[in-house]
Tab-separated table of C-alpha atoms and ligand atoms in Angstrom:
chain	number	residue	atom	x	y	z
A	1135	UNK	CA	-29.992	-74.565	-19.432
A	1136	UNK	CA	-30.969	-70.703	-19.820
A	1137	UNK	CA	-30.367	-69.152	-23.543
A	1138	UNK	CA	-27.920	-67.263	-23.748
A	1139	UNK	CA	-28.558	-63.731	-25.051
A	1140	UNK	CA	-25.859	-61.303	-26.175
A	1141	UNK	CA	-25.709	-57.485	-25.073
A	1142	UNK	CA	-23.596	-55.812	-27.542
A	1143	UNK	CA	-24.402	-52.056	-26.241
A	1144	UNK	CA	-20.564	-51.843	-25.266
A	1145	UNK	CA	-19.335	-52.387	-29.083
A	1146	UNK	CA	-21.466	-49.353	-30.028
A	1147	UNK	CA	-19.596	-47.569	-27.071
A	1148	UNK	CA	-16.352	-48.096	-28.551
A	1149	UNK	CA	-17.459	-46.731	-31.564
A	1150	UNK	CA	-19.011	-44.114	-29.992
A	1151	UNK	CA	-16.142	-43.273	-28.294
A	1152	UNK	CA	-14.459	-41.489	-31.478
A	1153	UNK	CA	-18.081	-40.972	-33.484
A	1154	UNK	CA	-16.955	-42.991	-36.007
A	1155	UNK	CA	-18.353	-46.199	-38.017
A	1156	UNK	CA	-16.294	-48.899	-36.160
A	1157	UNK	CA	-16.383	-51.244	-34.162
A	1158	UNK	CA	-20.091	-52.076	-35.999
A	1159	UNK	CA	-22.375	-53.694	-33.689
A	1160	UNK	CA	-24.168	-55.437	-36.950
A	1161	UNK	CA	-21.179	-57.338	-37.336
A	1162	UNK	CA	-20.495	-57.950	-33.876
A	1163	UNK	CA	-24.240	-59.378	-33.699
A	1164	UNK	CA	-23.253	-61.770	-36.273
A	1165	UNK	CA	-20.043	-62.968	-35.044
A	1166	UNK	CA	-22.232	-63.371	-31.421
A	1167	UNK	CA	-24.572	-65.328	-33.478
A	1168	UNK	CA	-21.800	-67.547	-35.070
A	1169	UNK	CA	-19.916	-67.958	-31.543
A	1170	UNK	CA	-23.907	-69.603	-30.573
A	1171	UNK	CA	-25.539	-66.450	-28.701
A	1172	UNK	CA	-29.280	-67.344	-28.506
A	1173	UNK	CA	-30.150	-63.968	-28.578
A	1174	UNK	CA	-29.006	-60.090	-29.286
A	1175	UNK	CA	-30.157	-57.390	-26.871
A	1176	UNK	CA	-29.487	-54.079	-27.433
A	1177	UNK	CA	-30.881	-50.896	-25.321
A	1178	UNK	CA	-32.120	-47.636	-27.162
A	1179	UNK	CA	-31.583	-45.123	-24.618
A	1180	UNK	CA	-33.433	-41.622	-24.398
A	1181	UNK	CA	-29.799	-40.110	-25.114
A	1182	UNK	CA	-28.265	-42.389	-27.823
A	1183	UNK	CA	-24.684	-42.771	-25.838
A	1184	UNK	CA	-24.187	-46.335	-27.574
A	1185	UNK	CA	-26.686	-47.865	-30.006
A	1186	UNK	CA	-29.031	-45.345	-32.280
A	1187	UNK	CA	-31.538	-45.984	-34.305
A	1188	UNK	CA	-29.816	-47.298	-37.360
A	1189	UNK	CA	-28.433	-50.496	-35.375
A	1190	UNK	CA	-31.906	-51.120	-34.191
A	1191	UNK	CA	-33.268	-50.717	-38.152
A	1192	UNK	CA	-30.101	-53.310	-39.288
A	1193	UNK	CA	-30.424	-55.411	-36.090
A	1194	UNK	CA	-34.065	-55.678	-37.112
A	1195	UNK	CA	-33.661	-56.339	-40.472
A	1196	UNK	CA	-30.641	-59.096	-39.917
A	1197	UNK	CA	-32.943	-60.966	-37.596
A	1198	UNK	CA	-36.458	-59.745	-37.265
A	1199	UNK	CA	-36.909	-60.412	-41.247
A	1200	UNK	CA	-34.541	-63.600	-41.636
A	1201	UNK	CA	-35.515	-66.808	-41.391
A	1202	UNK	CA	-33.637	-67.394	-38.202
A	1203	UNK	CA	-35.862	-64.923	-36.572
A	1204	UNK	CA	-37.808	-65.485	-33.459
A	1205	UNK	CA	-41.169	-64.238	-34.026
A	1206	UNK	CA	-42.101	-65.731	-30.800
A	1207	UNK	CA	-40.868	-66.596	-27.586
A	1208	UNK	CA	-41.861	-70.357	-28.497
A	1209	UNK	CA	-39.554	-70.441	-31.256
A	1210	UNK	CA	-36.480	-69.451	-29.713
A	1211	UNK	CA	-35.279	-72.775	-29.297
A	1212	UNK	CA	-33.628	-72.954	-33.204
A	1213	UNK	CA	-33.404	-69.265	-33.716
A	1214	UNK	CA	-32.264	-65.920	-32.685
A	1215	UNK	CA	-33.869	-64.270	-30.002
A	1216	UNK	CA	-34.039	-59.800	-30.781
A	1217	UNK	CA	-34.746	-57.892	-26.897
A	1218	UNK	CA	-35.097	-54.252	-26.861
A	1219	UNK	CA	-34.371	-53.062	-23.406
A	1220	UNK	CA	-36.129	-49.328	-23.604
A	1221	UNK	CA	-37.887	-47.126	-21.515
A	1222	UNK	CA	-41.491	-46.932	-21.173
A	1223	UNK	CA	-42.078	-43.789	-23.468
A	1224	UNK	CA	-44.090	-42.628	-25.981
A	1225	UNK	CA	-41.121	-42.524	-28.197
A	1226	UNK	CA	-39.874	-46.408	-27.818
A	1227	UNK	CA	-43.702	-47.134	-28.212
A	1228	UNK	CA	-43.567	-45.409	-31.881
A	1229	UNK	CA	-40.207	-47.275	-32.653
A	1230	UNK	CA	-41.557	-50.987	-31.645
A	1231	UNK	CA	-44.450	-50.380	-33.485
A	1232	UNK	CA	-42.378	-50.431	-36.393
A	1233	UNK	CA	-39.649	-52.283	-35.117
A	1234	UNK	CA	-41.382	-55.283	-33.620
A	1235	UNK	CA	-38.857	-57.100	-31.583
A	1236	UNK	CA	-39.393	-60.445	-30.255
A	1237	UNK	CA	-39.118	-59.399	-26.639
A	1238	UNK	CA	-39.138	-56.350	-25.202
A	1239	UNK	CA	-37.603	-55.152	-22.038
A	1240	UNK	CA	-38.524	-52.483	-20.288
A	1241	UNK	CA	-35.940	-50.827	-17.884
A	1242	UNK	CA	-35.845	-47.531	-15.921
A	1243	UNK	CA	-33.700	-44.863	-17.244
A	1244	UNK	CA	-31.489	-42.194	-15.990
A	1245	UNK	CA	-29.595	-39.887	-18.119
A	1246	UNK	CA	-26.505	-39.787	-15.394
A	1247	UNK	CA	-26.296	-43.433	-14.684
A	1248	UNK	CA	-23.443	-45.760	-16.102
A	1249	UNK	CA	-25.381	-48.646	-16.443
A	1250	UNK	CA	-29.378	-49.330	-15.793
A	1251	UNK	CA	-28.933	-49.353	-11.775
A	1252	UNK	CA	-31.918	-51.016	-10.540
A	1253	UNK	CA	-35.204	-52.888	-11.798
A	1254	UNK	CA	-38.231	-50.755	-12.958
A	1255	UNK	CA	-40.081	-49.740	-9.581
A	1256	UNK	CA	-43.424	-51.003	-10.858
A	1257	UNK	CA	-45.333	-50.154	-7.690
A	1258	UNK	CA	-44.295	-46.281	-7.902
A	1259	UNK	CA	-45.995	-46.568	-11.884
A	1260	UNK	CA	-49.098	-48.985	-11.500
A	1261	UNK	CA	-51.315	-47.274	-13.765
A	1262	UNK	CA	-48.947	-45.488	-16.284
A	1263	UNK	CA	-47.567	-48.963	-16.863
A	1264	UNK	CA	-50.626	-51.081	-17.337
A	1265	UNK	CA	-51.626	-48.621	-20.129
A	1266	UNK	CA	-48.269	-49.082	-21.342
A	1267	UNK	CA	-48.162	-52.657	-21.374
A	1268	UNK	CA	-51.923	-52.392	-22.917
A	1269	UNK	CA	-50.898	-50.525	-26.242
A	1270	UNK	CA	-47.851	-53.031	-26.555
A	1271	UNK	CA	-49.713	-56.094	-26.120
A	1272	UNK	CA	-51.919	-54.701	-28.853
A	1273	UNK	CA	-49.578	-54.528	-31.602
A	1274	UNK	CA	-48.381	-58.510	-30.351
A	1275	UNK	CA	-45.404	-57.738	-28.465
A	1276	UNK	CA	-43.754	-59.555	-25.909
A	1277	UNK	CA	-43.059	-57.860	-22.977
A	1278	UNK	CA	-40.198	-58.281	-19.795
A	1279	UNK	CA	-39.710	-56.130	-16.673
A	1280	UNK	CA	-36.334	-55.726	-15.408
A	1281	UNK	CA	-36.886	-55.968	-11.671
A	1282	UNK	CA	-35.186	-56.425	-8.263
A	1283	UNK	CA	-35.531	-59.378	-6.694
A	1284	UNK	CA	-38.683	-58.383	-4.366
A	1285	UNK	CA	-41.764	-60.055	-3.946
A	1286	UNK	CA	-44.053	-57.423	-3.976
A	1287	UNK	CA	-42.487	-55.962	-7.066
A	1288	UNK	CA	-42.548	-59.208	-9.267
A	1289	UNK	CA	-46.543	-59.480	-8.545
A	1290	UNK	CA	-46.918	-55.921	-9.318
A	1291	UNK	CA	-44.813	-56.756	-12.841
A	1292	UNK	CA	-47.745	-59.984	-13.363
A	1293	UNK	CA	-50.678	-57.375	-12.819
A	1294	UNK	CA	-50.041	-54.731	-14.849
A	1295	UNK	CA	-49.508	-57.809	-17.969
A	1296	UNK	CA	-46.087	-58.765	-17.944
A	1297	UNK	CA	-45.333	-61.697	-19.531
A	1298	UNK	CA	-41.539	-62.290	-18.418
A	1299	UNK	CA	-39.727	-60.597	-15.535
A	1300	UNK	CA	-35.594	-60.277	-16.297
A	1301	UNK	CA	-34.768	-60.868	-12.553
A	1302	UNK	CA	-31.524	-58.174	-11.536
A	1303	UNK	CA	-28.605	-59.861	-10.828
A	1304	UNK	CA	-26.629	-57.272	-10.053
A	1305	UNK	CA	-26.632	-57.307	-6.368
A	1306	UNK	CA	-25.484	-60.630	-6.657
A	1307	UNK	CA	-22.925	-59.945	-8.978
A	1308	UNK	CA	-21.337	-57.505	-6.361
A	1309	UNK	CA	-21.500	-60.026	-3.409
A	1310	UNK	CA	-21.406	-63.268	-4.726
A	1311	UNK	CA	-22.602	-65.249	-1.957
A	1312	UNK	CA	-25.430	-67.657	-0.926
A	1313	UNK	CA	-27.387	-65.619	0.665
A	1314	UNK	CA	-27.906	-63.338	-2.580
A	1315	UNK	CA	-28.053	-66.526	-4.682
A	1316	UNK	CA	-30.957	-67.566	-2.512
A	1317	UNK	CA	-32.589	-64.131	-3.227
A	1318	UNK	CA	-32.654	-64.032	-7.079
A	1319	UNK	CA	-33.791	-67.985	-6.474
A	1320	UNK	CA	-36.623	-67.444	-4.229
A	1321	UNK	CA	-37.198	-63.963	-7.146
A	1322	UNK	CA	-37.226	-66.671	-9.561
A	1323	UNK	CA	-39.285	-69.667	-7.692
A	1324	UNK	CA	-42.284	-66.682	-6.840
A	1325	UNK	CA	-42.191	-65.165	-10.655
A	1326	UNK	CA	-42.605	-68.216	-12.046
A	1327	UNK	CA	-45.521	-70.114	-9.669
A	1328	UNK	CA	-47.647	-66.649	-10.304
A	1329	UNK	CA	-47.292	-67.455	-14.208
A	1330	UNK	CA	-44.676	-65.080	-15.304
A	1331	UNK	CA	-41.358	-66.397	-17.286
A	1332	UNK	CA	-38.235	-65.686	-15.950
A	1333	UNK	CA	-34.954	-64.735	-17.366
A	1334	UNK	CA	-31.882	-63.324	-15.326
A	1335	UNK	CA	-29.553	-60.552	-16.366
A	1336	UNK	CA	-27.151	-58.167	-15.197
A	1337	UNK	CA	-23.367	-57.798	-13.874
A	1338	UNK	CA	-22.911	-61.616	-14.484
A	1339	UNK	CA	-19.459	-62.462	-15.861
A	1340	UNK	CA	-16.821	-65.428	-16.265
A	1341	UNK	CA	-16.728	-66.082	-12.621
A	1342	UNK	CA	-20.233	-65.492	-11.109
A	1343	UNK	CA	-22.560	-66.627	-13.694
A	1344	UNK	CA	-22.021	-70.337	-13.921
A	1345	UNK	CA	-23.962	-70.669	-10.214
A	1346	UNK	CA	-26.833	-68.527	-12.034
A	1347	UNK	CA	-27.394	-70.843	-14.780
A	1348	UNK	CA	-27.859	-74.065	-12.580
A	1349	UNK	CA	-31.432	-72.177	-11.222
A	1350	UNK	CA	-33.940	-74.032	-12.593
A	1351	UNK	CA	-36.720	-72.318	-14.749
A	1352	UNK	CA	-34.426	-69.164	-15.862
A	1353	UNK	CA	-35.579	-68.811	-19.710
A	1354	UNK	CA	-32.739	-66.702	-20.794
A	1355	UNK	CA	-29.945	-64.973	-19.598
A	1356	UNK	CA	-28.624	-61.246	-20.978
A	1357	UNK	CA	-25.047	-60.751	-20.524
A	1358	UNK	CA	-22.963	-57.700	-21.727
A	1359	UNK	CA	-20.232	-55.875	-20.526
A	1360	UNK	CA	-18.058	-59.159	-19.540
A	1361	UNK	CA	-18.365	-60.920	-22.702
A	1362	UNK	CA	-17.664	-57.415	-24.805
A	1363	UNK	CA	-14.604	-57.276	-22.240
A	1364	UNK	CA	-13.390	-60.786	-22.690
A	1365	UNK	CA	-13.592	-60.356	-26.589
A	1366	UNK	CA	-11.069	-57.291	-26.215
A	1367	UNK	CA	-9.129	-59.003	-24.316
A	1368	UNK	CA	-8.813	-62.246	-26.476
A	1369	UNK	CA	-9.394	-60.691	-29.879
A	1370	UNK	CA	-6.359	-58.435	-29.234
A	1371	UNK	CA	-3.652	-60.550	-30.312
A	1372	UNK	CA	-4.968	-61.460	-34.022
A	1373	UNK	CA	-5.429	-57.285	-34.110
A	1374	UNK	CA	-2.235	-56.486	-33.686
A	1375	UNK	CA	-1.049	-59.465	-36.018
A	1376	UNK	CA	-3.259	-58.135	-38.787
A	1377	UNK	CA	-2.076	-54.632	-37.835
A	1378	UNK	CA	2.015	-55.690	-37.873
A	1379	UNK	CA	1.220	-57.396	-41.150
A	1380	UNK	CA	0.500	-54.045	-42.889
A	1381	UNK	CA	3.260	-52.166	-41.035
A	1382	UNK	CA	5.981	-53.906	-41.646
B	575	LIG	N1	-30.180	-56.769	-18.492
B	575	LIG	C1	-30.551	-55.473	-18.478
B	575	LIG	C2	-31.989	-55.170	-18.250
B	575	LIG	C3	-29.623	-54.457	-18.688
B	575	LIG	O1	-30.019	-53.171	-18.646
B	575	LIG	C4	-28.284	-54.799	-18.942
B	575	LIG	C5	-27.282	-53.724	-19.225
B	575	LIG	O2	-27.588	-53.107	-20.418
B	575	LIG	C6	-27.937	-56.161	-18.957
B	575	LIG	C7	-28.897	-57.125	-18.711
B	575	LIG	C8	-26.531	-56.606	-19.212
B	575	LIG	O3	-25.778	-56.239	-18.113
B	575	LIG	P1	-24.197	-56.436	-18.146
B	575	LIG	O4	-23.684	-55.526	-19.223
B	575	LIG	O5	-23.761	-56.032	-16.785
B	575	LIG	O6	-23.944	-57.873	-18.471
């Protein structure tokens, strides 16, 4: 069975929403770490719209310098797993550096999208991203590609040094059928016989992700926005208890 990481952007959108301190994402990563999430991903956007740098600093120190920890991929198996989804800047290179997450993914990003919309078109950026992956290889990092579920993209991701692809699950997400489950398999069957490690991310929720997690040789899945949803949704009565406590 694929690990299981944790997204918790959508905590630091809440917060976000009023510019205050709360919801804190820190304590949401540990309550997704008590609830048995394998891993906590976060994206660092250009913009800062939900996590900034001061989640990635505490994020890093709660799990980059505990003892659960996964300083490698190999030892995610009885620890916590820290991803990075970023863009490929000069700016994410300078916070990594310092940073060092255990896996790094690198996604495109636009400033007017909702949610990363597509993998990272690695053909359109052969060169630019080789030299990329080249300066993060050198200060050990591990490195994923988001990426659509193409062929010709996924051995453009191997060239340029990638060691795991994050196969997009969106378009499956939106039409849950078997013709797009046979897409992100036949995604995942070519990554992984050219050598790259696979993990699977991306609009997958209570209903559509169960079907997902039966492909063999996924490593990891990242999951957000329906598990931050689902813990509104089922934290919300023991809120308002706490709240009618105090108020009455
Ligand atoms: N994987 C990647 C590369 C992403 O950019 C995101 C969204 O931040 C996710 C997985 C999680 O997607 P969702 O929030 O739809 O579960």
């Amino acid at each position: 069975m694929p690990k299981l990481c944790i997204n918790i952007d959508h905590i630091a959108t809440v917060r976000e929403a009023r510019k205050t301190i709360e919801p804190d994402p820190i304590l949401g990563a540990k309550l997704a770490i008590e609830g048995g999430a394998d891993g906590i991903t976060v994206h660092l956007r250009e913009d800062r719209r939900h996590i900034n740098d001061r989640d990635v600093l505490l994020l890093s120190q709660l799990l980059c310098h505990s003892e659960s920890f996964a300083k490698t991929q190999d030892d995610i198996s009885n620890s916590v797993l820290f991803t990075l989804e970023m863009a490929a800047t000069d700016e994410m290179l300078e916070i990594v550096s310092k940073i060092k997450p255990g896996l790094i993914t690198l996604v495109p990003e636009k400033r007017q999208e909702l949610t990363t919309e597509g993998g990272l078109n690695v053909t359109g950026q052969k060169k630019y991203l080789t030299e990329y992956l080249e300066k993060l290889h050198k200060k050990n990092l591990t490195i994923s590609i988001f990426i659509n579920a193409d062929k010709e993209q996924i051995q453009i991701a191997k060239e340029i040094g990638a060691d795991f692809i994050e196969v997009h699950t969106g378009p499956y997400a939106e039409n849950p059928n078997d013709k797009e489950l046979s897409t992100v398999k036949e995604a995942i069957e070519f990554g992984k016989s050219i050598g790259l490690k696979i993990n699977a991310g991306h609009g997958l929720n209570y209903q559509n992700t169960a079907a997902i997690a039966k492909l063999p040789d996924i490593e990891q899945l990242h999951i957000g926005h329906s598990v931050i949803s689902r813990a509104v949704i089922v934290g919300i009565k023991e809120a308002v208890r706490e709240m009618k406590l105090l108020a009455s």
